[in-house]
CSV table of C-alpha atoms and ligand atoms in Angstrom, one decimal:
chain,number,residue,atom,x,y,z
A,1,UNK,CA,-100.4,116.7,21.3
A,2,UNK,CA,-101.8,120.2,21.9
A,3,UNK,CA,-105.6,120.4,21.4
A,4,UNK,CA,-106.9,123.3,19.3
A,5,UNK,CA,-109.8,125.1,20.9
A,6,UNK,CA,-112.8,126.1,18.7
A,7,UNK,CA,-112.8,129.5,20.4
A,8,UNK,CA,-109.1,130.1,21.1
A,9,UNK,CA,-107.2,133.1,19.8
A,10,UNK,CA,-103.5,134.0,19.6
A,11,UNK,CA,-102.0,137.3,18.6
A,12,UNK,CA,-98.4,138.0,17.7
A,13,UNK,CA,-97.5,141.7,18.3
A,14,UNK,CA,-94.5,143.4,16.8
A,15,UNK,CA,-93.3,146.9,17.3
A,16,UNK,CA,-94.1,149.8,19.5
A,17,UNK,CA,-96.5,150.6,22.4
A,18,UNK,CA,-99.1,151.9,20.0
A,19,UNK,CA,-99.1,148.5,18.4
A,20,UNK,CA,-99.4,146.8,21.8
A,21,UNK,CA,-102.4,149.0,22.5
A,22,UNK,CA,-103.9,148.1,19.1
A,23,UNK,CA,-103.4,144.4,19.9
A,24,UNK,CA,-105.3,144.9,23.2
A,25,UNK,CA,-108.2,146.2,21.1
A,26,UNK,CA,-108.1,143.2,18.7
A,27,UNK,CA,-108.1,141.0,21.8
A,28,UNK,CA,-111.1,142.9,23.2
A,29,UNK,CA,-113.1,142.4,19.9
A,30,UNK,CA,-112.3,138.7,20.0
A,31,UNK,CA,-113.3,138.4,23.6
A,32,UNK,CA,-116.6,140.2,22.8
A,33,UNK,CA,-117.1,137.5,20.1
A,34,UNK,CA,-116.7,134.7,22.6
A,35,UNK,CA,-113.1,133.9,21.9
A,36,UNK,CA,-110.6,133.1,24.7
A,37,UNK,CA,-106.9,133.9,24.8
A,38,UNK,CA,-104.7,130.8,24.5
A,39,UNK,CA,-101.0,130.5,25.2
A,40,UNK,CA,-99.8,128.9,22.0
A,41,UNK,CA,-100.9,129.2,18.3
A,42,UNK,CA,-101.4,125.4,18.2
A,43,UNK,CA,-104.4,125.9,20.5
A,44,UNK,CA,-106.0,128.8,18.5
A,45,UNK,CA,-108.8,128.9,16.0
A,46,UNK,CA,-107.9,132.5,15.1
A,47,UNK,CA,-104.2,133.5,14.8
A,48,UNK,CA,-103.4,137.2,14.1
A,49,UNK,CA,-100.2,139.0,13.5
A,50,UNK,CA,-100.2,142.7,14.3
A,51,UNK,CA,-97.2,144.1,12.4
A,52,UNK,CA,-94.7,146.9,12.5
A,53,UNK,CA,-92.6,148.3,9.6
A,54,UNK,CA,-90.3,150.8,11.3
A,55,UNK,CA,-87.3,148.5,10.5
A,56,UNK,CA,-86.9,146.5,7.3
A,57,UNK,CA,-85.3,143.7,9.4
A,58,UNK,CA,-88.6,143.3,11.4
A,59,UNK,CA,-90.5,143.0,8.1
A,60,UNK,CA,-88.4,139.9,7.0
A,61,UNK,CA,-89.0,138.4,10.4
A,62,UNK,CA,-92.8,138.9,10.2
A,63,UNK,CA,-93.0,137.5,6.7
A,64,UNK,CA,-91.0,134.5,7.9
A,65,UNK,CA,-93.5,134.0,10.8
A,66,UNK,CA,-96.4,134.4,8.4
A,67,UNK,CA,-95.0,131.7,6.2
A,68,UNK,CA,-94.6,129.4,9.2
A,69,UNK,CA,-98.3,129.8,10.0
A,70,UNK,CA,-99.2,127.7,7.0
A,71,UNK,CA,-98.6,124.6,9.1
A,72,UNK,CA,-101.7,125.5,11.2
A,73,UNK,CA,-103.8,125.9,8.1
A,74,UNK,CA,-102.6,122.5,6.8
A,75,UNK,CA,-103.3,120.9,10.2
A,76,UNK,CA,-106.8,122.5,10.4
A,77,UNK,CA,-108.2,124.3,7.3
A,78,UNK,CA,-110.8,126.0,9.5
A,79,UNK,CA,-108.2,128.0,11.4
A,80,UNK,CA,-108.4,131.7,10.5
A,81,UNK,CA,-105.1,133.4,9.9
A,82,UNK,CA,-105.0,137.2,9.7
A,83,UNK,CA,-102.4,139.9,9.4
A,84,UNK,CA,-102.9,143.7,10.1
A,85,UNK,CA,-101.0,146.8,11.2
A,86,UNK,CA,-98.4,149.1,9.8
A,87,UNK,CA,-96.5,146.7,7.5
A,88,UNK,CA,-99.7,145.9,5.7
A,89,UNK,CA,-100.4,149.5,5.1
A,90,UNK,CA,-97.4,149.9,2.7
A,91,UNK,CA,-98.0,150.1,-1.0
A,92,UNK,CA,-98.0,146.7,-2.7
A,93,UNK,CA,-97.8,144.7,0.6
A,94,UNK,CA,-101.4,143.4,0.6
A,95,UNK,CA,-101.0,142.2,-3.0
A,96,UNK,CA,-97.8,140.5,-2.0
A,97,UNK,CA,-99.6,138.7,0.8
A,98,UNK,CA,-102.5,137.9,-1.4
A,99,UNK,CA,-100.3,136.2,-4.0
A,100,UNK,CA,-97.5,134.7,-2.0
A,101,UNK,CA,-99.2,133.7,1.2
A,102,UNK,CA,-102.3,131.9,0.1
A,103,UNK,CA,-103.0,130.5,3.5
A,104,UNK,CA,-103.8,134.0,4.9
A,105,UNK,CA,-107.5,134.6,5.3
A,106,UNK,CA,-107.6,138.2,6.5
A,107,UNK,CA,-105.6,141.2,5.7
A,108,UNK,CA,-106.5,144.6,7.3
A,109,UNK,CA,-104.7,147.9,7.9
A,110,UNK,CA,-104.2,150.3,10.8
A,111,UNK,CA,-107.3,152.3,9.9
A,112,UNK,CA,-109.9,149.5,10.0
A,113,UNK,CA,-108.9,147.2,12.8
A,114,UNK,CA,-112.3,148.0,14.4
A,115,UNK,CA,-113.8,145.9,11.5
A,116,UNK,CA,-112.2,142.7,12.8
A,117,UNK,CA,-115.5,141.1,14.0
A,118,UNK,CA,-117.3,141.7,10.7
A,119,UNK,CA,-114.3,140.4,8.8
A,120,UNK,CA,-114.0,137.3,10.9
A,121,UNK,CA,-117.7,136.6,10.6
A,122,UNK,CA,-117.6,137.0,6.8
A,123,UNK,CA,-114.6,134.8,6.6
A,124,UNK,CA,-116.3,132.1,8.7
A,125,UNK,CA,-119.5,132.2,6.7
A,126,UNK,CA,-118.2,132.4,3.2
A,127,UNK,CA,-114.8,130.8,3.6
A,128,UNK,CA,-113.5,133.6,1.3
A,129,UNK,CA,-110.3,135.6,1.8
A,130,UNK,CA,-110.8,139.2,3.0
A,131,UNK,CA,-108.3,141.7,2.0
A,132,UNK,CA,-109.4,145.2,3.1
A,133,UNK,CA,-106.8,147.8,3.8
A,134,UNK,CA,-108.1,151.4,4.0
A,135,UNK,CA,-105.9,154.1,2.5
A,136,UNK,CA,-107.2,157.0,4.6
A,137,UNK,CA,-107.7,157.3,8.3
A,138,UNK,CA,-111.3,158.4,8.6
A,139,UNK,CA,-113.0,159.1,11.9
A,140,UNK,CA,-111.5,158.0,15.2
A,141,UNK,CA,-113.5,155.0,16.3
A,142,UNK,CA,-114.4,155.3,20.0
A,143,UNK,CA,-116.6,152.2,20.2
A,144,UNK,CA,-113.6,150.0,21.0
A,145,UNK,CA,-114.2,147.1,23.4
A,146,UNK,CA,-114.0,147.9,27.1
A,147,UNK,CA,-110.5,147.1,28.1
A,148,UNK,CA,-109.8,144.5,30.7
A,149,UNK,CA,-106.3,145.0,32.3
A,150,UNK,CA,-104.2,143.2,34.7
A,151,UNK,CA,-101.7,145.0,36.9
A,152,UNK,CA,-101.4,148.6,37.9
A,153,UNK,CA,-100.1,150.2,34.8
A,154,UNK,CA,-101.7,150.8,31.4
A,155,UNK,CA,-101.2,152.7,28.2
A,156,UNK,CA,-103.9,155.0,26.8
A,157,UNK,CA,-103.7,156.2,23.2
A,158,UNK,CA,-104.6,159.9,23.0
A,159,UNK,CA,-103.9,160.5,19.4
A,160,UNK,CA,-103.1,158.7,16.2
A,161,UNK,CA,-100.8,159.4,13.3
A,162,UNK,CA,-98.0,161.9,12.8
A,163,UNK,CA,-97.6,165.0,10.6
A,164,UNK,CA,-93.8,165.4,10.9
A,165,UNK,CA,-92.3,163.4,8.1
A,166,UNK,CA,-88.8,162.9,9.6
A,167,UNK,CA,-86.8,161.7,6.6
A,168,UNK,CA,-86.0,158.2,8.1
A,169,UNK,CA,-89.5,157.4,9.3
A,170,UNK,CA,-92.3,155.5,7.7
A,171,UNK,CA,-95.0,156.2,10.4
A,172,UNK,CA,-96.7,159.2,8.7
A,173,UNK,CA,-97.2,157.0,5.5
A,174,UNK,CA,-98.7,154.0,7.4
A,175,UNK,CA,-100.5,155.6,10.4
A,176,UNK,CA,-101.8,158.7,8.6
A,177,UNK,CA,-102.2,162.3,9.7
A,178,UNK,CA,-102.5,163.4,13.3
A,179,UNK,CA,-105.9,162.9,14.8
A,180,UNK,CA,-106.6,163.6,18.5
A,181,UNK,CA,-109.2,161.8,20.6
A,182,UNK,CA,-111.7,164.0,22.5
A,183,UNK,CA,-110.5,164.7,26.1
A,184,UNK,CA,-113.8,163.4,27.5
A,185,UNK,CA,-113.1,160.0,25.9
A,186,UNK,CA,-109.6,159.8,27.2
A,187,UNK,CA,-110.7,160.8,30.7
A,188,UNK,CA,-113.5,158.2,30.6
A,189,UNK,CA,-111.0,155.5,29.5
A,190,UNK,CA,-108.6,156.4,32.3
A,191,UNK,CA,-111.4,156.4,34.9
A,192,UNK,CA,-112.5,152.9,33.8
A,193,UNK,CA,-108.9,151.7,34.1
A,194,UNK,CA,-108.6,153.2,37.6
A,195,UNK,CA,-111.7,151.3,38.6
A,196,UNK,CA,-110.0,148.1,37.5
A,197,UNK,CA,-107.0,148.8,39.8
A,198,UNK,CA,-104.7,150.8,37.5
A,199,UNK,CA,-102.6,153.4,39.4
A,200,UNK,CA,-100.3,154.7,36.6
A,201,UNK,CA,-101.2,155.6,33.0
A,202,UNK,CA,-98.9,156.4,30.1
A,203,UNK,CA,-100.6,158.7,27.5
A,204,UNK,CA,-99.5,157.6,24.1
A,205,UNK,CA,-99.1,159.2,20.7
A,206,UNK,CA,-96.4,159.5,18.1
A,207,UNK,CA,-96.1,163.2,19.0
A,208,UNK,CA,-98.1,163.9,22.1
A,209,UNK,CA,-97.0,167.5,22.3
A,210,UNK,CA,-99.2,168.4,19.3
A,211,UNK,CA,-102.2,166.7,20.9
A,212,UNK,CA,-105.5,168.7,20.5
A,213,UNK,CA,-104.4,171.1,17.8
A,214,UNK,CA,-106.8,169.4,15.4
A,215,UNK,CA,-109.8,169.5,17.8
A,216,UNK,CA,-112.6,172.0,17.7
A,217,UNK,CA,-112.1,174.0,19.9
A,218,UNK,CA,-108.3,173.2,20.1
A,219,UNK,CA,-106.9,172.2,23.4
A,220,UNK,CA,-103.3,171.9,24.5
A,221,UNK,CA,-101.6,168.7,25.8
A,222,UNK,CA,-100.9,170.6,29.1
A,223,UNK,CA,-104.7,171.1,29.6
A,224,UNK,CA,-105.3,167.4,28.9
A,225,UNK,CA,-102.7,166.5,31.6
A,226,UNK,CA,-104.4,168.7,34.1
A,227,UNK,CA,-107.8,167.1,33.3
A,228,UNK,CA,-106.3,163.6,33.8
A,229,UNK,CA,-104.6,164.8,36.9
A,230,UNK,CA,-108.0,165.3,38.5
A,231,UNK,CA,-108.9,161.6,38.4
A,232,UNK,CA,-109.3,160.2,41.9
A,233,UNK,CA,-107.2,157.2,42.9
A,234,UNK,CA,-104.9,157.6,39.9
A,235,UNK,CA,-101.4,158.0,41.3
A,236,UNK,CA,-99.2,158.7,38.3
A,237,UNK,CA,-99.3,160.0,34.8
A,238,UNK,CA,-96.5,159.6,32.2
A,239,UNK,CA,-96.5,160.4,28.5
A,240,UNK,CA,-94.6,159.4,25.3
A,241,UNK,CA,-93.4,160.3,22.7
A,242,UNK,CA,-92.6,163.9,22.8
A,243,UNK,CA,-91.2,165.9,19.9
A,244,UNK,CA,-88.7,168.6,20.9
A,245,UNK,CA,-90.0,171.1,18.4
A,246,UNK,CA,-93.6,171.0,19.9
A,247,UNK,CA,-92.5,170.8,23.6
A,248,UNK,CA,-93.6,174.4,24.5
A,249,UNK,CA,-93.4,176.4,27.7
A,250,UNK,CA,-97.1,175.9,28.5
A,251,UNK,CA,-96.5,172.1,28.8
A,252,UNK,CA,-93.5,172.6,31.2
A,253,UNK,CA,-95.8,174.9,33.3
A,254,UNK,CA,-98.6,172.4,33.2
A,255,UNK,CA,-96.3,169.7,34.4
A,256,UNK,CA,-95.4,171.8,37.5
A,257,UNK,CA,-99.1,172.2,38.2
A,258,UNK,CA,-100.2,168.6,37.9
A,259,UNK,CA,-98.6,166.7,40.8
A,260,UNK,CA,-99.5,163.3,39.4
A,261,UNK,CA,-97.5,163.9,36.2
A,262,UNK,CA,-94.1,162.3,36.9
A,263,UNK,CA,-90.9,164.3,36.5
A,264,UNK,CA,-89.7,162.1,33.6
A,265,UNK,CA,-89.5,163.1,30.0
A,266,UNK,CA,-88.5,161.0,27.0
A,267,UNK,CA,-87.4,163.6,24.5
A,268,UNK,CA,-85.8,162.0,21.4
A,269,UNK,CA,-83.0,164.1,20.1
A,270,UNK,CA,-81.8,161.6,17.5
A,271,UNK,CA,-78.5,163.4,16.7
A,272,UNK,CA,-76.3,166.1,18.1
A,273,UNK,CA,-75.2,167.6,14.8
A,274,UNK,CA,-77.1,170.4,13.1
A,275,UNK,CA,-76.3,169.0,9.6
A,276,UNK,CA,-77.7,165.6,10.6
A,277,UNK,CA,-80.7,167.1,12.3
A,278,UNK,CA,-81.5,169.0,9.2
A,279,UNK,CA,-81.1,166.0,6.9
A,280,UNK,CA,-83.4,164.1,9.3
A,281,UNK,CA,-86.0,167.0,8.9
A,282,UNK,CA,-86.4,167.2,12.7
A,283,UNK,CA,-87.4,170.8,12.7
A,284,UNK,CA,-84.9,172.0,15.5
A,285,UNK,CA,-81.2,172.4,16.0
A,286,UNK,CA,-78.9,171.5,18.8
A,287,UNK,CA,-78.9,175.0,20.4
A,288,UNK,CA,-82.7,174.9,20.5
A,289,UNK,CA,-82.6,171.4,22.1
A,290,UNK,CA,-80.1,172.4,24.7
A,291,UNK,CA,-82.0,175.5,25.5
A,292,UNK,CA,-85.2,173.4,25.9
A,293,UNK,CA,-83.4,171.0,28.3
A,294,UNK,CA,-82.2,173.9,30.4
A,295,UNK,CA,-85.8,175.4,30.6
A,296,UNK,CA,-87.2,172.0,31.6
A,297,UNK,CA,-84.5,171.6,34.3
A,298,UNK,CA,-85.1,175.1,35.7
A,299,UNK,CA,-88.8,174.3,36.2
A,300,UNK,CA,-88.4,170.6,37.2
A,301,UNK,CA,-85.0,170.2,38.9
A,302,UNK,CA,-85.4,166.5,39.6
A,303,UNK,CA,-86.5,165.6,36.2
A,304,UNK,CA,-85.2,162.3,34.7
A,305,UNK,CA,-84.5,162.7,31.0
A,306,UNK,CA,-84.2,159.9,28.4
A,307,UNK,CA,-83.7,160.1,24.7
A,308,UNK,CA,-83.5,158.2,21.4
A,309,UNK,CA,-80.5,158.4,19.1
A,310,UNK,CA,-79.9,157.2,15.6
A,311,UNK,CA,-76.3,156.3,14.8
A,312,UNK,CA,-74.9,156.3,11.2
A,313,UNK,CA,-77.6,158.4,9.5
A,314,UNK,CA,-76.6,158.9,5.9
A,315,UNK,CA,-73.8,161.5,5.6
A,316,UNK,CA,-73.0,161.4,9.3
A,317,UNK,CA,-69.3,162.4,9.5
A,318,UNK,CA,-66.9,161.8,12.4
A,319,UNK,CA,-67.4,165.4,13.4
A,320,UNK,CA,-71.2,165.0,13.3
A,321,UNK,CA,-70.8,161.9,15.6
A,322,UNK,CA,-68.5,163.9,17.9
A,323,UNK,CA,-71.3,166.5,18.2
A,324,UNK,CA,-73.7,163.7,19.3
A,325,UNK,CA,-71.2,162.5,22.0
A,326,UNK,CA,-70.7,166.2,23.0
A,327,UNK,CA,-74.5,166.6,23.4
A,328,UNK,CA,-74.7,163.5,25.6
A,329,UNK,CA,-72.0,165.0,27.8
A,330,UNK,CA,-73.9,168.3,28.0
A,331,UNK,CA,-77.4,167.0,28.6
A,332,UNK,CA,-76.4,164.0,30.8
A,333,UNK,CA,-79.4,161.9,30.0
A,334,UNK,CA,-80.5,159.2,32.6
A,335,UNK,CA,-80.7,156.8,29.7
A,336,UNK,CA,-80.5,156.8,25.9
A,337,UNK,CA,-82.0,154.2,23.5
A,338,UNK,CA,-79.7,153.9,20.6
A,339,UNK,CA,-80.5,152.5,17.2
A,340,UNK,CA,-78.2,151.9,14.2
A,341,UNK,CA,-79.7,153.7,11.2
A,342,UNK,CA,-81.4,151.1,9.0
A,343,UNK,CA,-82.6,151.9,5.5
A,344,UNK,CA,-86.4,152.0,5.4
A,345,UNK,CA,-87.7,151.9,1.8
A,346,UNK,CA,-90.4,154.4,1.1
A,347,UNK,CA,-88.6,157.1,3.1
A,348,UNK,CA,-86.4,159.9,1.7
A,349,UNK,CA,-83.4,158.9,3.8
A,350,UNK,CA,-83.3,155.5,2.1
A,351,UNK,CA,-82.6,157.3,-1.2
A,352,UNK,CA,-79.8,159.4,0.2
A,353,UNK,CA,-76.4,158.5,-1.4
A,354,UNK,CA,-73.9,158.7,1.4
A,355,UNK,CA,-75.0,155.7,3.4
A,356,UNK,CA,-72.6,154.7,6.3
A,357,UNK,CA,-71.0,151.3,6.5
A,358,UNK,CA,-72.3,148.8,9.1
A,359,UNK,CA,-68.8,148.6,10.5
A,360,UNK,CA,-68.6,152.3,11.1
A,361,UNK,CA,-72.1,152.3,12.6
A,362,UNK,CA,-71.1,149.5,15.0
A,363,UNK,CA,-67.9,151.3,16.1
A,364,UNK,CA,-69.7,154.5,16.8
A,365,UNK,CA,-72.4,152.6,18.6
A,366,UNK,CA,-69.9,151.0,21.0
A,367,UNK,CA,-68.3,154.4,21.7
A,368,UNK,CA,-71.6,155.9,22.4
A,369,UNK,CA,-72.8,153.1,24.6
A,370,UNK,CA,-69.7,153.3,26.8
A,371,UNK,CA,-70.2,157.0,27.3
A,372,UNK,CA,-73.9,156.7,28.0
A,373,UNK,CA,-73.5,153.8,30.5
A,374,UNK,CA,-70.9,155.9,32.4
A,375,UNK,CA,-73.3,158.9,32.5
A,376,UNK,CA,-76.3,156.8,33.5
A,377,UNK,CA,-74.4,155.4,36.5
A,378,UNK,CA,-73.1,158.9,37.4
A,379,UNK,CA,-76.7,160.2,37.2
A,380,UNK,CA,-77.8,157.5,39.7
A,381,UNK,CA,-75.0,158.0,42.2
A,382,UNK,CA,-76.4,161.1,44.0
A,383,UNK,CA,-79.5,159.0,44.7
A,384,UNK,CA,-77.7,157.0,47.3
A,385,UNK,CA,-79.1,157.9,50.8
A,386,UNK,CA,-82.2,159.5,49.3
A,387,UNK,CA,-85.7,158.3,50.2
A,388,UNK,CA,-87.7,157.9,46.9
A,389,UNK,CA,-91.4,157.4,46.2
A,390,UNK,CA,-91.8,153.9,44.6
A,391,UNK,CA,-94.9,152.5,43.0
A,392,UNK,CA,-94.7,148.8,43.8
A,393,UNK,CA,-95.2,146.5,40.8
A,394,UNK,CA,-94.5,143.0,42.0
A,395,UNK,CA,-91.7,140.5,42.7
A,396,UNK,CA,-88.4,141.3,41.1
A,397,UNK,CA,-87.8,139.2,37.9
A,398,UNK,CA,-84.1,138.8,38.7
A,399,UNK,CA,-84.5,138.3,42.5
A,400,UNK,CA,-88.0,136.9,43.2
A,401,UNK,CA,-87.5,137.2,47.0
A,402,UNK,CA,-87.5,140.9,46.6
A,403,UNK,CA,-90.0,143.4,45.3
A,404,UNK,CA,-89.6,145.8,42.4
A,405,UNK,CA,-91.2,149.1,41.5
A,406,UNK,CA,-90.4,152.4,39.8
A,407,UNK,CA,-89.6,155.9,41.0
A,408,UNK,CA,-91.3,158.9,39.6
A,409,UNK,CA,-88.3,159.2,37.4
A,410,UNK,CA,-89.1,155.7,36.0
A,411,UNK,CA,-86.0,154.1,37.5
A,412,UNK,CA,-86.3,150.5,38.6
A,413,UNK,CA,-85.9,149.9,42.4
A,414,UNK,CA,-85.4,146.5,44.0
A,415,UNK,CA,-86.0,146.2,47.7
A,416,UNK,CA,-87.2,143.9,50.5
A,417,UNK,CA,-91.0,144.2,51.1
A,418,UNK,CA,-94.3,142.5,51.6
A,419,UNK,CA,-96.5,141.4,48.7
A,420,UNK,CA,-99.5,143.3,50.1
A,421,UNK,CA,-97.7,146.5,49.1
A,422,UNK,CA,-98.1,145.7,45.4
A,423,UNK,CA,-100.0,148.5,43.8
A,424,UNK,CA,-99.1,151.0,46.5
A,425,UNK,CA,-96.8,153.9,46.8
A,426,UNK,CA,-94.0,153.2,49.4
A,427,UNK,CA,-90.9,155.1,50.4
A,428,UNK,CA,-87.6,153.3,49.8
A,429,UNK,CA,-84.2,154.5,51.0
A,430,UNK,CA,-81.6,153.9,48.2
A,431,UNK,CA,-78.5,152.1,49.5
A,432,UNK,CA,-76.7,151.2,46.3
A,433,UNK,CA,-77.0,152.1,42.6
A,434,UNK,CA,-76.2,150.4,39.4
A,435,UNK,CA,-76.4,151.6,35.8
A,436,UNK,CA,-80.0,150.5,35.3
A,437,UNK,CA,-81.2,149.6,38.8
A,438,UNK,CA,-81.4,151.1,42.3
A,439,UNK,CA,-81.2,148.9,45.4
A,440,UNK,CA,-82.8,150.0,48.7
A,441,UNK,CA,-84.7,149.3,51.9
A,442,UNK,CA,-88.3,150.0,52.7
A,443,UNK,CA,-88.7,153.1,54.9
A,444,UNK,CA,-92.4,153.4,55.3
A,445,UNK,CA,-95.6,152.6,53.4
A,446,UNK,CA,-96.3,156.1,52.2
A,447,UNK,CA,-94.0,159.1,51.7
B,1,SF4,S1,-92.1,162.5,14.8
B,1,SF4,FE1,-90.8,161.8,13.1
B,1,SF4,S2,-89.9,159.9,13.9
B,1,SF4,FE2,-91.7,160.4,15.2
B,1,SF4,S3,-93.3,159.3,14.2
B,1,SF4,FE3,-93.4,161.3,13.4
B,1,SF4,S4,-92.2,161.2,11.5
B,1,SF4,FE4,-91.7,159.4,12.7
């Protein structure tokens, strides 16, 4: 039988990279309090769920998991069970948890996760349930625990919230308005990560292109990139997510001047039809998007471009869908992450009348996938014979005798090599390409 540790903690994380980063902070607080990470909830004295609510299907899964956790409370009434994050931030959700999930001790939102230590202490001492979800965002809390990272890559949150109100998205309602961190705090966090061996950082925000507009004095995202670019021993900088409407020429110029910033941009287009883009409230049309892509490619000819697409948005006709396929042909993304539209209550799109059937969505999805897979492979073919700079990450998961790493364009490369090159930049000559992976041979240890 698994033994429960008095100081063990276990965190379930659902959702995006922002949530992963929040879970790192929760873990940091627990470590500061003397807790240790354990591998199974059966070993933990504190079990937390950090939730996501972007998809309604995820919500059902999370509530199912929350219900299952009751067995730990029954096995040991001293176990603390907590839930936080985006899902909890929705109206009525904390009441639902209070009344229907009586084994839950702690409920907190996205704006007060820094209060976790106080909440756990109160809960321990008084044995009372603590339900504390803040409606508004308040100040950015910089006194988060020092991060301890393993590996050579890390994510760094540069801003919180989103002001865009895309009609299908719940984020602005649960993560609040845009708030940027001070550049000095971001630079200090990256410097500390680099001291721990990190070589690549990804700067994170729901819309990084509007970074700094709320600061006094305002600064641009391009300026921040140039500041982070100065950090010694840092090899690579990436960023996500970009909003096309805020991706201005100064950012393109900054990317050309900051050599550590990789030539890779994830630029969600979501749809190729003007009517759908308007219904989504995206703030741009296809002509604008295509023009932006052409400006980016002029400045950064080797750029790798990826995107997000939503299939079957309410009202999407066959012509609208054909426009999306046409846009894929025109842009030729290296990869596209495709989602079937799913109704998210609390958003304007959920109330739209002309919802698309699941069958139609699936048919369109298959067509789109086939096209994009073909394009992704064609985008990789010219790489055969090229020598690419690869940051070595470790043994390949699919072929442990080989190493794997990523190019500046974020493509996965599998090649023969020595473990002592992990964490280093090497040159790999590409011999064969597949849709998602490049295969090659080591040329040299440094390009
Ligand atoms: S930009 Fe749109 S899709 Fe992205 S987080 Fe903001 S509201 Fe949601």
